[in-house]
CSV table of N, CA and C in Angstrom, one decimal:
chain,number,residue,atom,x,y,z
A,1,UNK,N,0.7,-1.3,0.0
A,1,UNK,CA,0.0,0.1,-0.2
A,1,UNK,C,0.8,1.2,0.0
A,2,UNK,N,1.7,1.2,0.8
A,2,UNK,CA,2.7,2.6,0.9
A,2,UNK,C,3.5,2.7,-0.6
A,3,UNK,N,4.0,1.4,-1.3
A,3,UNK,CA,4.4,1.8,-2.6
A,3,UNK,C,3.5,2.5,-3.5
A,4,UNK,N,2.1,2.0,-3.4
A,4,UNK,CA,1.1,2.9,-4.4
A,4,UNK,C,1.0,4.2,-3.9
A,5,UNK,N,1.0,4.3,-2.7
A,5,UNK,CA,0.6,5.9,-2.2
A,5,UNK,C,1.8,6.5,-2.6
A,6,UNK,N,3.2,6.4,-2.7
A,6,UNK,CA,4.4,6.9,-2.8
A,6,UNK,C,4.4,7.1,-4.5
A,7,UNK,N,4.0,6.1,-5.0
A,7,UNK,CA,4.0,6.2,-6.6
A,7,UNK,C,2.9,7.3,-7.1
A,8,UNK,N,1.9,7.4,-6.3
A,8,UNK,CA,0.9,8.2,-6.6
A,8,UNK,C,1.0,9.9,-6.1
A,9,UNK,N,1.9,9.8,-4.8
A,9,UNK,CA,2.3,11.2,-4.7
A,9,UNK,C,3.6,11.4,-5.8
A,10,UNK,N,4.3,10.7,-6.1
A,10,UNK,CA,5.3,11.0,-7.0
A,10,UNK,C,4.9,11.7,-8.8
A,11,UNK,N,3.4,10.9,-8.9
A,11,UNK,CA,3.2,11.3,-10.2
A,11,UNK,C,2.7,13.2,-9.7
A,12,UNK,N,1.9,13.2,-8.8
A,12,UNK,CA,1.2,14.4,-8.7
A,12,UNK,C,2.4,15.5,-8.5
A,13,UNK,N,3.5,15.2,-8.0
A,13,UNK,CA,4.6,16.2,-7.4
A,13,UNK,C,5.1,16.5,-9.3
A,14,UNK,N,5.3,15.3,-9.6
A,14,UNK,CA,5.8,15.9,-11.3
A,14,UNK,C,5.1,16.9,-11.9
A,15,UNK,N,3.4,16.5,-11.9
A,15,UNK,CA,2.9,17.6,-12.8
A,15,UNK,C,2.5,18.9,-11.7
A,16,UNK,N,3.1,19.4,-10.6
A,16,UNK,CA,2.7,20.2,-10.0
A,16,UNK,C,2.8,21.8,-10.5
A,17,UNK,N,4.0,21.5,-11.5
A,17,UNK,CA,4.3,22.9,-12.4
A,17,UNK,C,3.0,23.1,-13.4
A,18,UNK,N,2.5,22.3,-13.4
A,18,UNK,CA,1.4,22.3,-14.7
A,18,UNK,C,0.0,23.0,-13.6
A,19,UNK,N,0.1,23.2,-12.5
A,19,UNK,CA,-1.2,23.4,-11.9
A,19,UNK,C,-2.1,24.8,-12.9
A,20,UNK,N,-1.1,25.9,-12.9
A,20,UNK,CA,-1.6,27.1,-13.5
A,20,UNK,C,-2.2,27.2,-14.9
A,21,UNK,N,-1.2,26.4,-15.5
A,21,UNK,CA,-1.5,26.2,-17.1
A,21,UNK,C,-3.0,25.2,-17.4
A,22,UNK,N,-3.2,24.3,-16.3
A,22,UNK,CA,-4.2,23.4,-16.0
A,22,UNK,C,-5.6,24.0,-15.7
A,23,UNK,N,-5.1,24.8,-14.8
A,23,UNK,CA,-6.6,26.0,-14.1
A,23,UNK,C,-6.9,26.9,-15.2
A,24,UNK,N,-5.6,27.4,-16.0
A,24,UNK,CA,-6.2,28.3,-17.3
A,24,UNK,C,-7.1,27.6,-18.3
A,25,UNK,N,-6.3,26.4,-18.4
A,25,UNK,CA,-7.5,26.0,-19.7
A,25,UNK,C,-8.5,25.6,-19.1
A,26,UNK,N,-8.8,25.0,-17.8
A,26,UNK,CA,-10.0,24.7,-17.1
A,26,UNK,C,-11.0,26.4,-17.4
A,27,UNK,N,-10.4,27.0,-16.8
A,27,UNK,CA,-11.4,28.4,-16.7
A,27,UNK,C,-11.8,28.7,-18.2
A,28,UNK,N,-10.9,28.5,-19.2
A,28,UNK,CA,-11.0,29.3,-20.7
A,28,UNK,C,-12.6,28.2,-21.1
A,29,UNK,N,-12.4,27.0,-20.7
A,29,UNK,CA,-13.7,26.0,-20.9
A,29,UNK,C,-14.7,26.1,-20.3
A,30,UNK,N,-14.7,26.7,-19.2
A,30,UNK,CA,-15.6,27.4,-18.2
A,30,UNK,C,-16.4,28.5,-18.6
A,31,UNK,N,-15.7,29.3,-19.1
A,31,UNK,CA,-15.9,30.3,-19.6
A,31,UNK,C,-17.0,30.5,-20.9
A,32,UNK,N,-16.2,29.4,-21.6
A,32,UNK,CA,-17.0,29.1,-22.7
A,32,UNK,C,-18.1,28.6,-22.6
A,33,UNK,N,-18.2,27.6,-21.5
A,33,UNK,CA,-19.7,27.1,-21.4
A,33,UNK,C,-20.5,28.2,-20.8
A,34,UNK,N,-19.9,29.3,-20.3
A,34,UNK,CA,-21.2,30.0,-19.5
A,34,UNK,C,-21.5,30.9,-20.9
A,35,UNK,N,-20.8,31.4,-21.5
A,35,UNK,CA,-21.2,32.3,-22.8
A,35,UNK,C,-22.1,31.4,-23.7
A,36,UNK,N,-21.9,30.1,-23.7
A,36,UNK,CA,-22.7,29.2,-24.6
A,36,UNK,C,-24.3,29.4,-24.0
A,37,UNK,N,-24.3,29.2,-22.6
A,37,UNK,CA,-25.4,28.9,-22.0
A,37,UNK,C,-26.2,30.3,-22.4
A,38,UNK,N,-25.6,31.4,-21.9
A,38,UNK,CA,-26.1,32.8,-22.1
A,38,UNK,C,-26.2,33.0,-23.7
A,39,UNK,N,-25.7,32.7,-24.4
A,39,UNK,CA,-26.3,32.3,-25.7
A,39,UNK,C,-27.7,31.9,-26.0
A,40,UNK,N,-27.8,30.9,-25.4
A,40,UNK,CA,-28.7,29.8,-25.6
A,40,UNK,C,-29.9,30.5,-25.1
A,41,UNK,N,-30.0,30.9,-23.7
A,41,UNK,CA,-31.0,32.3,-23.2
A,41,UNK,C,-31.5,33.3,-24.1
A,42,UNK,N,-30.3,33.6,-24.8
A,42,UNK,CA,-30.4,35.1,-25.4
A,42,UNK,C,-31.3,34.8,-26.5
A,43,UNK,N,-31.1,33.3,-27.3
A,43,UNK,CA,-31.4,33.3,-28.7
A,43,UNK,C,-32.8,32.5,-28.5
A,44,UNK,N,-33.3,31.9,-27.5
A,44,UNK,CA,-34.3,31.4,-27.2
A,44,UNK,C,-34.1,29.8,-27.7
A,45,UNK,N,-32.8,29.1,-27.6
A,45,UNK,CA,-32.3,28.0,-28.1
A,45,UNK,C,-32.3,27.1,-27.1
A,46,UNK,N,-33.0,25.5,-27.1
A,46,UNK,CA,-32.7,25.1,-25.6
A,46,UNK,C,-31.5,24.2,-25.6
A,47,UNK,N,-31.5,23.9,-24.0
A,47,UNK,CA,-30.1,23.4,-23.9
A,47,UNK,C,-30.2,21.7,-23.7
A,48,UNK,N,-29.3,21.0,-24.0
A,48,UNK,CA,-29.6,19.7,-24.1
A,48,UNK,C,-28.5,19.3,-23.0
A,49,UNK,N,-29.0,18.2,-21.9
A,49,UNK,CA,-28.0,17.7,-21.1
A,49,UNK,C,-26.6,16.6,-21.8
A,50,UNK,N,-27.1,16.4,-23.0
A,50,UNK,CA,-25.8,16.1,-24.1
A,50,UNK,C,-24.8,16.9,-24.3
A,51,UNK,N,-25.1,18.1,-24.3
A,51,UNK,CA,-24.0,18.9,-24.6
A,51,UNK,C,-22.9,19.4,-23.4
A,52,UNK,N,-23.6,19.0,-22.0
A,52,UNK,CA,-23.2,19.1,-21.1
A,52,UNK,C,-21.8,18.0,-20.6
A,53,UNK,N,-22.5,16.8,-21.3
A,53,UNK,CA,-21.4,15.4,-21.3
A,53,UNK,C,-20.4,15.7,-22.2
A,54,UNK,N,-20.5,16.7,-23.3
A,54,UNK,CA,-19.2,17.0,-24.4
A,54,UNK,C,-18.6,18.1,-23.6
A,55,UNK,N,-18.9,18.8,-22.9
A,55,UNK,CA,-18.2,19.6,-22.1
A,55,UNK,C,-17.2,18.8,-21.5
A,56,UNK,N,-17.8,18.2,-20.5
A,56,UNK,CA,-17.1,17.2,-19.6
A,56,UNK,C,-16.1,16.5,-20.5
A,57,UNK,N,-16.2,16.0,-21.2
A,57,UNK,CA,-15.2,15.4,-22.3
A,57,UNK,C,-14.2,16.4,-22.8
A,58,UNK,N,-14.7,17.2,-23.4
A,58,UNK,CA,-13.8,18.4,-23.6
A,58,UNK,C,-12.8,18.6,-22.6
A,59,UNK,N,-13.1,18.9,-21.1
A,59,UNK,CA,-12.4,19.4,-20.4
A,59,UNK,C,-11.2,17.9,-20.1
A,60,UNK,N,-11.9,16.8,-19.9
A,60,UNK,CA,-11.0,15.5,-19.7
A,60,UNK,C,-9.8,15.6,-20.9
A,61,UNK,N,-10.5,15.7,-21.9
A,61,UNK,CA,-9.4,15.7,-23.4
A,61,UNK,C,-8.6,16.7,-23.3
A,62,UNK,N,-8.7,18.0,-23.0
A,62,UNK,CA,-7.8,19.1,-23.0
A,62,UNK,C,-6.6,18.9,-21.8
A,63,UNK,N,-7.3,18.5,-20.8
A,63,UNK,CA,-6.4,18.7,-19.7
A,63,UNK,C,-5.5,17.3,-19.7
A,64,UNK,N,-6.0,16.3,-20.2
A,64,UNK,CA,-5.0,14.9,-20.5
A,64,UNK,C,-4.2,15.5,-21.6
A,65,UNK,N,-4.3,15.8,-22.8
A,65,UNK,CA,-3.6,16.5,-23.7
A,65,UNK,C,-2.6,17.3,-23.0
A,66,UNK,N,-2.6,18.3,-22.2
A,66,UNK,CA,-1.5,19.0,-21.4
A,66,UNK,C,-0.6,18.2,-20.7
A,67,UNK,N,-1.2,17.2,-20.0
A,67,UNK,CA,-0.3,16.4,-19.3
A,67,UNK,C,0.4,15.5,-19.9
A,68,UNK,N,-0.1,15.1,-21.4
A,68,UNK,CA,0.9,14.2,-22.0
A,68,UNK,C,1.8,15.0,-23.0
A,69,UNK,N,1.5,16.4,-23.2
A,69,UNK,CA,2.5,17.2,-24.0
A,69,UNK,C,3.9,17.4,-22.9
A,70,UNK,N,3.1,17.7,-21.5
A,70,UNK,CA,4.0,18.0,-20.5
A,70,UNK,C,5.0,17.1,-20.3
A,71,UNK,N,4.8,15.9,-20.3
A,71,UNK,CA,5.8,14.5,-20.0
A,71,UNK,C,6.5,14.5,-21.3
A,72,UNK,N,6.2,14.8,-22.5
A,72,UNK,CA,7.2,14.7,-23.8
A,72,UNK,C,8.0,16.2,-23.8
A,73,UNK,N,7.5,16.9,-23.4
A,73,UNK,CA,8.3,18.2,-23.0
A,73,UNK,C,9.3,18.1,-22.1
A,74,UNK,N,9.0,17.5,-21.0
A,74,UNK,CA,9.9,17.5,-19.8
A,74,UNK,C,11.0,16.4,-20.4
A,75,UNK,N,10.9,15.1,-20.8
A,75,UNK,CA,12.1,14.5,-21.2
A,75,UNK,C,12.6,14.4,-22.5
A,76,UNK,N,11.7,15.1,-23.7
A,76,UNK,CA,12.3,15.3,-24.9
A,76,UNK,C,12.5,16.6,-25.4
A,77,UNK,N,11.7,17.4,-25.1
A,77,UNK,CA,11.7,18.5,-25.9
A,77,UNK,C,12.4,20.1,-25.1
A,78,UNK,N,12.4,19.6,-23.7
A,78,UNK,CA,12.8,21.2,-23.0
A,78,UNK,C,14.1,21.7,-23.1
A,79,UNK,N,15.3,20.8,-23.4
A,79,UNK,CA,16.4,21.0,-23.4
A,79,UNK,C,16.5,21.9,-24.7
A,80,UNK,N,16.0,21.4,-25.8
A,80,UNK,CA,16.0,21.7,-27.2
A,80,UNK,C,15.3,23.1,-27.4
A,81,UNK,N,14.2,23.3,-26.9
A,81,UNK,CA,13.3,24.7,-26.9
A,81,UNK,C,14.3,25.6,-25.9
A,82,UNK,N,14.7,25.3,-25.0
A,82,UNK,CA,15.4,26.3,-24.3
A,82,UNK,C,16.7,26.6,-24.6
A,83,UNK,N,17.3,25.9,-25.6
A,83,UNK,CA,18.3,27.0,-26.3
A,83,UNK,C,17.8,28.0,-27.3
A,84,UNK,N,16.7,27.8,-27.8
A,84,UNK,CA,16.2,28.8,-28.7
A,84,UNK,C,15.4,29.8,-27.9
A,85,UNK,N,14.7,29.7,-27.1
A,85,UNK,CA,13.3,30.4,-26.4
A,85,UNK,C,13.8,30.9,-24.9
A,86,UNK,N,14.7,30.3,-24.6
A,86,UNK,CA,15.1,30.4,-23.2
A,86,UNK,C,13.9,30.6,-22.1
A,87,UNK,N,13.0,29.7,-22.5
A,87,UNK,CA,11.6,29.4,-21.9
A,87,UNK,C,11.5,28.0,-21.2
A,88,UNK,N,11.3,27.9,-20.1
A,88,UNK,CA,11.1,26.4,-19.8
A,88,UNK,C,9.5,25.9,-20.4
A,89,UNK,N,9.5,24.5,-21.0
A,89,UNK,CA,8.3,24.0,-21.3
A,89,UNK,C,7.6,24.7,-22.1
A,90,UNK,N,8.5,25.2,-23.2
A,90,UNK,CA,7.9,25.9,-24.1
A,90,UNK,C,6.7,25.4,-25.0
A,91,UNK,N,7.1,24.0,-25.2
A,91,UNK,CA,5.8,23.5,-26.1
A,91,UNK,C,4.6,23.3,-25.5
A,92,UNK,N,4.7,23.0,-24.0
A,92,UNK,CA,3.4,22.6,-23.2
A,92,UNK,C,2.9,24.2,-23.2
A,93,UNK,N,3.4,25.2,-23.2
A,93,UNK,CA,2.8,26.6,-22.9
A,93,UNK,C,2.3,26.9,-24.3
A,94,UNK,N,2.9,26.7,-25.3
A,94,UNK,CA,2.4,27.2,-26.5
A,94,UNK,C,1.2,26.2,-27.0
A,95,UNK,N,1.4,25.0,-26.8
A,95,UNK,CA,-0.1,24.1,-27.0
A,95,UNK,C,-1.3,24.5,-26.0
A,96,UNK,N,-0.9,25.1,-24.8
A,96,UNK,CA,-1.8,25.2,-23.6
A,96,UNK,C,-2.8,27.0,-24.5
A,97,UNK,N,-1.4,27.7,-25.1
A,97,UNK,CA,-2.2,28.9,-25.3
A,97,UNK,C,-2.8,28.7,-26.9
A,98,UNK,N,-2.7,27.7,-27.6
A,98,UNK,CA,-3.7,27.1,-28.8
A,98,UNK,C,-4.7,27.0,-28.4
A,99,UNK,N,-5.1,26.0,-26.9
A,99,UNK,CA,-6.3,25.6,-26.7
A,99,UNK,C,-7.1,26.6,-25.8
A,100,UNK,N,-6.4,27.6,-25.5
A,100,UNK,CA,-7.0,28.5,-24.7
A,100,UNK,C,-7.8,29.5,-25.8
A,101,UNK,N,-6.8,29.7,-26.8
A,101,UNK,CA,-7.3,30.8,-28.0
A,101,UNK,C,-8.4,30.2,-28.6
A,102,UNK,N,-8.5,28.6,-28.9
A,102,UNK,CA,-9.6,28.1,-29.5
A,102,UNK,C,-10.9,28.5,-28.8
A,103,UNK,N,-10.5,28.3,-27.8
A,103,UNK,CA,-11.9,28.6,-26.5
A,103,UNK,C,-12.0,29.7,-26.6
A,104,UNK,N,-11.3,31.0,-26.5
A,104,UNK,CA,-11.7,32.4,-26.9
A,104,UNK,C,-12.4,33.0,-28.3
A,105,UNK,N,-11.9,32.0,-28.9
A,105,UNK,CA,-12.7,32.3,-30.4
A,105,UNK,C,-14.2,31.9,-30.3
A,106,UNK,N,-14.4,30.7,-29.6
A,106,UNK,CA,-15.7,30.6,-29.0
A,106,UNK,C,-16.5,31.2,-28.1
A,107,UNK,N,-16.0,31.9,-27.8
A,107,UNK,CA,-16.6,32.9,-26.6
A,107,UNK,C,-16.8,33.9,-27.5
A,108,UNK,N,-15.7,34.4,-28.0
A,108,UNK,CA,-16.5,35.5,-29.0
A,108,UNK,C,-17.5,35.7,-30.4
A,109,UNK,N,-17.3,33.9,-30.6
A,109,UNK,CA,-18.6,34.0,-31.5
A,109,UNK,C,-20.0,33.8,-30.5
A,110,UNK,N,-20.2,33.1,-29.3
A,110,UNK,CA,-21.1,32.7,-28.7
A,110,UNK,C,-21.5,34.6,-28.2
A,111,UNK,N,-20.7,35.1,-27.6
A,111,UNK,CA,-21.3,36.7,-27.6
A,111,UNK,C,-21.6,37.6,-28.9
A,112,UNK,N,-21.2,37.2,-30.2
A,112,UNK,CA,-21.8,37.8,-31.5
A,112,UNK,C,-23.0,37.4,-31.7
A,113,UNK,N,-23.0,36.0,-31.7
A,113,UNK,CA,-24.6,35.3,-31.9
A,113,UNK,C,-25.6,35.7,-31.0
A,114,UNK,N,-25.3,35.9,-29.7
A,114,UNK,CA,-26.3,36.5,-28.4
A,114,UNK,C,-26.7,37.7,-28.5
A,115,UNK,N,-25.6,38.4,-29.1
A,115,UNK,CA,-25.9,40.1,-29.2
A,115,UNK,C,-26.0,40.8,-30.8
A,116,UNK,N,-25.9,39.8,-31.6
A,116,UNK,CA,-26.0,40.1,-33.2
A,116,UNK,C,-25.2,41.3,-33.2
A,117,UNK,N,-24.0,41.2,-32.9
A,117,UNK,CA,-23.1,42.4,-33.5
A,117,UNK,C,-21.8,41.6,-34.2
A,118,UNK,N,-20.8,42.4,-34.6
A,118,UNK,CA,-19.5,41.8,-34.8
A,118,UNK,C,-18.4,42.4,-34.1
A,119,UNK,N,-17.9,41.9,-33.0
A,119,UNK,CA,-16.8,42.4,-32.3
A,119,UNK,C,-15.7,42.9,-33.0
A,120,UNK,N,-15.2,42.4,-34.0
A,120,UNK,CA,-14.0,42.7,-34.9
A,120,UNK,C,-14.5,44.1,-35.4
A,121,UNK,N,-15.7,44.3,-36.1
A,121,UNK,CA,-16.2,45.7,-36.5
A,121,UNK,C,-16.1,46.6,-35.5
A,122,UNK,N,-16.8,46.2,-34.3
A,122,UNK,CA,-17.2,47.3,-33.3
A,122,UNK,C,-15.4,47.8,-32.9
A,123,UNK,N,-14.3,47.1,-32.8
A,123,UNK,CA,-13.1,47.3,-32.4
A,123,UNK,C,-12.5,48.2,-33.0
A,124,UNK,N,-12.6,47.5,-34.4
A,124,UNK,CA,-12.2,48.3,-35.6
A,124,UNK,C,-12.9,50.4,-35.5
A,125,UNK,N,-14.1,50.0,-35.3
A,125,UNK,CA,-14.6,51.4,-35.1
A,125,UNK,C,-14.1,52.4,-34.1
A,126,UNK,N,-13.7,51.6,-33.0
A,126,UNK,CA,-13.4,52.0,-31.8
A,126,UNK,C,-11.6,52.7,-32.0
A,127,UNK,N,-11.0,51.9,-32.7
A,127,UNK,CA,-9.4,52.5,-33.1
A,127,UNK,C,-9.7,53.6,-34.0
A,128,UNK,N,-10.5,53.3,-34.8
A,128,UNK,CA,-10.6,54.6,-35.8
A,128,UNK,C,-11.2,55.9,-35.3
A,129,UNK,N,-12.1,55.8,-34.2
A,129,UNK,CA,-12.5,56.7,-33.5
A,129,UNK,C,-11.4,57.4,-32.6
A,130,UNK,N,-10.4,57.0,-32.3
A,130,UNK,CA,-9.1,57.1,-31.1
A,130,UNK,C,-8.3,57.5,-32.0
A,131,UNK,N,-8.1,57.2,-33.3
A,131,UNK,CA,-7.1,57.3,-34.4
A,131,UNK,C,-7.3,59.1,-34.4
A,132,UNK,N,-8.8,59.5,-34.8
A,132,UNK,CA,-9.1,60.7,-35.1
A,132,UNK,C,-9.6,61.5,-34.1
A,133,UNK,N,-9.4,61.2,-32.8
A,133,UNK,CA,-9.2,61.6,-31.7
A,133,UNK,C,-7.9,62.2,-31.4
A,134,UNK,N,-6.8,61.4,-31.6
A,134,UNK,CA,-5.4,61.6,-31.5
A,134,UNK,C,-5.3,62.8,-32.3
A,135,UNK,N,-5.4,62.9,-33.8
A,135,UNK,CA,-5.3,63.8,-34.8
A,135,UNK,C,-5.8,65.0,-34.3
A,136,UNK,N,-7.3,65.0,-33.9
A,136,UNK,CA,-7.8,66.5,-33.2
A,136,UNK,C,-6.9,67.0,-32.3
A,137,UNK,N,-6.2,66.1,-31.2
A,137,UNK,CA,-5.6,66.6,-30.2
A,137,UNK,C,-4.3,67.4,-30.8
A,138,UNK,N,-3.7,66.6,-31.6
A,138,UNK,CA,-2.7,67.2,-32.3
A,138,UNK,C,-2.7,68.3,-33.1
A,139,UNK,N,-4.3,68.5,-33.5
A,139,UNK,CA,-4.3,69.8,-34.4
A,139,UNK,C,-4.3,71.0,-33.2
A,140,UNK,N,-5.0,70.7,-32.2
A,140,UNK,CA,-5.3,71.6,-31.2
A,140,UNK,C,-3.8,72.0,-30.7
A,141,UNK,N,-2.9,71.0,-30.4
A,141,UNK,CA,-1.6,71.5,-29.7
A,141,UNK,C,-1.1,72.4,-30.7
A,142,UNK,N,-1.1,71.9,-32.1
A,142,UNK,CA,-0.1,72.8,-33.1
A,142,UNK,C,-0.9,73.9,-33.0
A,143,UNK,N,-1.9,74.5,-33.0
A,143,UNK,CA,-2.7,75.7,-33.1
A,143,UNK,C,-2.0,76.4,-31.8
A,144,UNK,N,-2.3,75.9,-30.7
A,144,UNK,CA,-1.9,76.6,-29.4
A,144,UNK,C,-0.5,76.8,-29.2
A,145,UNK,N,0.6,75.9,-29.9
A,145,UNK,CA,1.9,76.3,-30.0
A,145,UNK,C,2.3,77.3,-31.2
A,146,UNK,N,1.6,77.5,-32.3
A,146,UNK,CA,1.6,78.1,-33.3
A,146,UNK,C,1.5,79.6,-32.8
A,147,UNK,N,0.5,79.9,-31.8
A,147,UNK,CA,0.0,81.1,-31.6
A,147,UNK,C,1.2,81.6,-30.5
A,148,UNK,N,1.9,80.5,-29.9
A,148,UNK,CA,2.6,81.1,-28.6
A,148,UNK,C,4.1,81.1,-29.1
A,149,UNK,N,4.5,81.4,-30.6
A,149,UNK,CA,6.0,80.9,-31.1
A,149,UNK,C,6.6,82.2,-30.8
A,150,UNK,N,5.9,83.3,-30.9
A,150,UNK,CA,6.8,84.6,-30.7
A,150,UNK,C,7.3,84.6,-29.2
A,151,UNK,N,6.6,84.1,-28.4
A,151,UNK,CA,7.0,84.6,-26.9
A,151,UNK,C,7.8,83.5,-26.4
A,152,UNK,N,8.8,83.7,-25.8
A,152,UNK,CA,9.9,83.0,-25.1
A,152,UNK,C,9.1,81.7,-23.7
A,153,UNK,N,9.4,80.8,-23.8
A,153,UNK,CA,8.8,80.0,-22.6
A,153,UNK,C,9.8,80.2,-21.5
């Protein structure tokens, strides 16, 4: 019994550095689920229990993928990537970012469908307004500096 307990604790200790990454991936999946439920309520679409089973399966698969990639990264790739990027467990972190980015795209799609908007178009309009505001401010400061050129500072 002590051998099994020691082996279990050793495996847990091996994966402790992944705690933050696993939580981040799980949080992205949970947020995607919340926005999916919100979208269903806003668009009056039914929610099926089968979809919740799919979410649990997705969480399990994503987390297991991170654990397997970490193991490969630890034993095979870490030293190789450390030479290029000087970041520990680069491949594990890059794969986690891909999974989180996938969930972020799904969150964006859920919000867009729930509110019938295009977030990228809205962001583009905000950036354009910011650019116009900056141009107006620069024009105003040029006018003020132009009128005070004859007086020393």
